[in-house]
mmCIF file of C-alpha atoms in Angstrom:
data_model
loop_
_atom_site.group_PDB
_atom_site.id
_atom_site.type_symbol
_atom_site.label_atom_id
_atom_site.label_comp_id
_atom_site.label_asym_id
_atom_site.label_seq_id
_atom_site.Cartn_x
_atom_site.Cartn_y
_atom_site.Cartn_z
ATOM 1 C CA UNK A 1 81.644 116.139 128.966
ATOM 2 C CA UNK A 2 80.216 118.510 126.464
ATOM 3 C CA UNK A 3 82.226 116.957 123.312
ATOM 4 C CA UNK A 4 83.976 114.572 121.926
ATOM 5 C CA UNK A 5 86.936 114.078 123.489
ATOM 6 C CA UNK A 6 90.498 115.409 122.441
ATOM 7 C CA UNK A 7 91.983 112.006 121.941
ATOM 8 C CA UNK A 8 88.586 110.578 119.598
ATOM 9 C CA UNK A 9 89.370 113.999 117.361
ATOM 10 C CA UNK A 10 93.241 112.102 117.117
ATOM 11 C CA UNK A 11 91.688 109.132 116.052
ATOM 12 C CA UNK A 12 89.473 110.769 113.952
ATOM 13 C CA UNK A 13 92.309 113.438 112.633
ATOM 14 C CA UNK A 14 94.051 109.517 112.431
ATOM 15 C CA UNK A 15 91.483 107.582 110.241
ATOM 16 C CA UNK A 16 91.514 110.773 107.943
ATOM 17 C CA UNK A 17 94.821 110.738 106.976
ATOM 18 C CA UNK A 18 95.340 106.790 107.174
ATOM 19 C CA UNK A 19 92.459 106.248 104.737
ATOM 20 C CA UNK A 20 93.887 108.781 102.132
ATOM 21 C CA UNK A 21 97.667 107.343 101.506
ATOM 22 C CA UNK A 22 94.519 104.222 101.414
ATOM 23 C CA UNK A 23 93.654 105.938 98.733
ATOM 24 C CA UNK A 24 97.048 107.050 97.540
ATOM 25 C CA UNK A 25 98.160 103.969 96.374
ATOM 26 C CA UNK A 26 94.723 102.431 95.187
ATOM 27 C CA UNK A 27 93.931 105.335 93.296
ATOM 28 C CA UNK A 28 94.795 104.352 89.645
ATOM 29 C CA UNK A 29 93.469 100.224 89.673
ATOM 30 C CA UNK A 30 89.577 99.431 89.412
ATOM 31 C CA UNK A 31 90.408 96.147 91.001
ATOM 32 C CA UNK A 32 92.789 96.167 95.370
ATOM 33 C CA UNK A 33 93.719 93.363 96.624
ATOM 34 C CA UNK A 34 94.598 93.045 100.039
ATOM 35 C CA UNK A 35 96.218 89.531 102.458
ATOM 36 C CA UNK A 36 93.559 89.906 104.877
ATOM 37 C CA UNK A 37 94.560 87.691 107.636
ATOM 38 C CA UNK A 38 91.282 88.261 109.447
ATOM 39 C CA UNK A 39 93.055 90.202 112.540
ATOM 40 C CA UNK A 40 91.782 93.996 113.287
ATOM 41 C CA UNK A 41 95.406 95.384 111.579
ATOM 42 C CA UNK A 42 93.467 93.846 107.947
ATOM 43 C CA UNK A 43 89.898 94.607 109.485
ATOM 44 C CA UNK A 44 90.978 98.651 109.206
ATOM 45 C CA UNK A 45 92.934 98.647 105.583
ATOM 46 C CA UNK A 46 90.009 96.527 104.529
ATOM 47 C CA UNK A 47 87.540 99.319 105.954
ATOM 48 C CA UNK A 48 89.603 102.099 104.080
ATOM 49 C CA UNK A 49 89.510 100.381 100.389
ATOM 50 C CA UNK A 50 87.071 103.248 99.013
ATOM 51 C CA UNK A 51 84.253 101.364 98.690
ATOM 52 C CA UNK A 52 83.542 101.518 94.742
ATOM 53 C CA UNK A 53 86.721 100.144 94.144
ATOM 54 C CA UNK A 54 86.358 95.912 93.001
ATOM 55 C CA UNK A 55 87.790 93.946 95.855
ATOM 56 C CA UNK A 56 90.099 90.856 95.277
ATOM 57 C CA UNK A 57 90.638 89.477 99.381
ATOM 58 C CA UNK A 58 92.989 86.811 100.085
ATOM 59 C CA UNK A 59 93.904 84.881 103.178
ATOM 60 C CA UNK A 60 97.182 82.071 104.421
ATOM 61 C CA UNK A 61 96.090 78.573 106.312
ATOM 62 C CA UNK A 62 93.771 76.317 106.064
ATOM 63 C CA UNK A 63 90.010 77.125 104.942
ATOM 64 C CA UNK A 64 88.492 75.140 108.525
ATOM 65 C CA UNK A 65 91.103 78.387 110.599
ATOM 66 C CA UNK A 66 89.620 80.244 112.960
ATOM 67 C CA UNK A 67 91.038 83.615 111.434
ATOM 68 C CA UNK A 68 89.979 81.694 107.700
ATOM 69 C CA UNK A 69 87.172 82.221 108.472
ATOM 70 C CA UNK A 70 86.872 85.057 109.649
ATOM 71 C CA UNK A 71 88.401 86.840 107.210
ATOM 72 C CA UNK A 72 85.740 85.274 103.937
ATOM 73 C CA UNK A 73 83.124 87.026 106.586
ATOM 74 C CA UNK A 74 84.751 90.104 106.407
ATOM 75 C CA UNK A 75 84.862 90.016 102.819
ATOM 76 C CA UNK A 76 81.800 88.947 102.448
ATOM 77 C CA UNK A 77 80.549 92.117 103.956
ATOM 78 C CA UNK A 78 82.535 94.332 101.721
ATOM 79 C CA UNK A 79 80.803 91.778 98.618
ATOM 80 C CA UNK A 80 84.456 91.133 97.744
ATOM 81 C CA UNK A 81 85.706 87.634 96.741
ATOM 82 C CA UNK A 82 87.205 86.015 99.275
ATOM 83 C CA UNK A 83 90.176 83.518 98.014
ATOM 84 C CA UNK A 84 92.413 80.745 100.286
ATOM 85 C CA UNK A 85 96.130 81.037 99.815
ATOM 86 C CA UNK A 86 97.498 77.937 101.257
ATOM 87 C CA UNK A 87 101.129 76.704 101.303
ATOM 88 C CA UNK A 88 102.517 75.213 105.063
ATOM 89 C CA UNK A 89 106.162 74.850 103.639
ATOM 90 C CA UNK A 90 106.316 78.863 102.855
ATOM 91 C CA UNK A 91 105.525 78.702 106.643
ATOM 92 C CA UNK A 92 109.177 78.762 107.031
ATOM 93 C CA UNK A 93 110.912 79.302 103.660
ATOM 94 C CA UNK A 94 114.027 78.517 102.046
ATOM 95 C CA UNK A 95 116.830 80.994 102.151
ATOM 96 C CA UNK A 96 116.021 81.579 98.539
ATOM 97 C CA UNK A 97 112.680 83.094 98.805
ATOM 98 C CA UNK A 98 113.122 84.853 101.691
ATOM 99 C CA UNK A 99 115.500 86.691 100.423
ATOM 100 C CA UNK A 100 114.318 87.315 96.802
ATOM 101 C CA UNK A 101 111.265 88.721 99.237
ATOM 102 C CA UNK A 102 113.444 90.416 101.026
ATOM 103 C CA UNK A 103 114.941 92.525 98.299
ATOM 104 C CA UNK A 104 111.104 93.155 96.399
ATOM 105 C CA UNK A 105 109.858 93.841 99.088
ATOM 106 C CA UNK A 106 112.299 95.894 102.080
ATOM 107 C CA UNK A 107 109.926 93.696 104.423
ATOM 108 C CA UNK A 108 111.300 91.399 107.308
ATOM 109 C CA UNK A 109 108.318 89.589 108.673
ATOM 110 C CA UNK A 110 106.155 89.826 105.345
ATOM 111 C CA UNK A 111 107.095 85.180 106.087
ATOM 112 C CA UNK A 112 103.217 85.284 107.327
ATOM 113 C CA UNK A 113 102.279 86.931 104.450
ATOM 114 C CA UNK A 114 104.069 84.472 101.477
ATOM 115 C CA UNK A 115 101.520 81.884 100.901
ATOM 116 C CA UNK A 116 99.813 84.558 99.209
ATOM 117 C CA UNK A 117 101.778 87.047 97.613
ATOM 118 C CA UNK A 118 103.411 83.575 96.442
ATOM 119 C CA UNK A 119 99.778 82.966 94.608
ATOM 120 C CA UNK A 120 98.653 86.265 94.297
ATOM 121 C CA UNK A 121 99.558 87.803 89.920
ATOM 122 C CA UNK A 122 102.150 89.900 91.086
ATOM 123 C CA UNK A 123 102.488 91.031 86.694
ATOM 124 C CA UNK A 124 98.930 92.631 87.396
ATOM 125 C CA UNK A 125 98.549 96.112 86.809
ATOM 126 C CA UNK A 126 96.105 96.388 90.399
ATOM 127 C CA UNK A 127 97.257 96.404 94.284
ATOM 128 C CA UNK A 128 98.077 94.457 96.348
ATOM 129 C CA UNK A 129 97.578 95.887 100.357
ATOM 130 C CA UNK A 130 98.533 94.215 103.041
ATOM 131 C CA UNK A 131 96.891 93.931 106.263
ATOM 132 C CA UNK A 132 99.192 94.494 108.183
ATOM 133 C CA UNK A 133 99.912 97.510 109.359
ATOM 134 C CA UNK A 134 103.139 97.420 110.509
ATOM 135 C CA UNK A 135 104.146 96.539 106.880
ATOM 136 C CA UNK A 136 103.462 97.002 103.939
ATOM 137 C CA UNK A 137 101.768 98.209 101.085
ATOM 138 C CA UNK A 138 102.370 96.132 97.949
ATOM 139 C CA UNK A 139 102.145 97.141 93.931
ATOM 140 C CA UNK A 140 102.619 95.483 91.101
ATOM 141 C CA UNK A 141 105.809 98.353 90.943
ATOM 142 C CA UNK A 142 107.730 96.799 93.739
#
């Protein structure tokens, strides 16, 4: 093989397009908040956040959980501040909370992020990115 494979060129194009989309979502704010689980989607979203942004990373669950420890390490690599939002009652939210979140975000699959989205002040003028490629970008304007 003499050069990059066509597949790697497509991945590179996708990555550049994705970083531009993240930049668009965060360009109006010096601070960026990310809901960070420690999984692969979170790592990709975190990697796409421009280096010059002040970063607040939020994770859910207990401090001793494996993914929480991974999220903390990832946050420290990006020199962000790390926050654990633990509220087990939100694992299975009451119908009123669930309906409100679906109306606010149009995202039905947000239950795993409720510990974070219910803890982060939504009145701030800073975006909240979910570390979930198939979920949503949230902002104070949702």
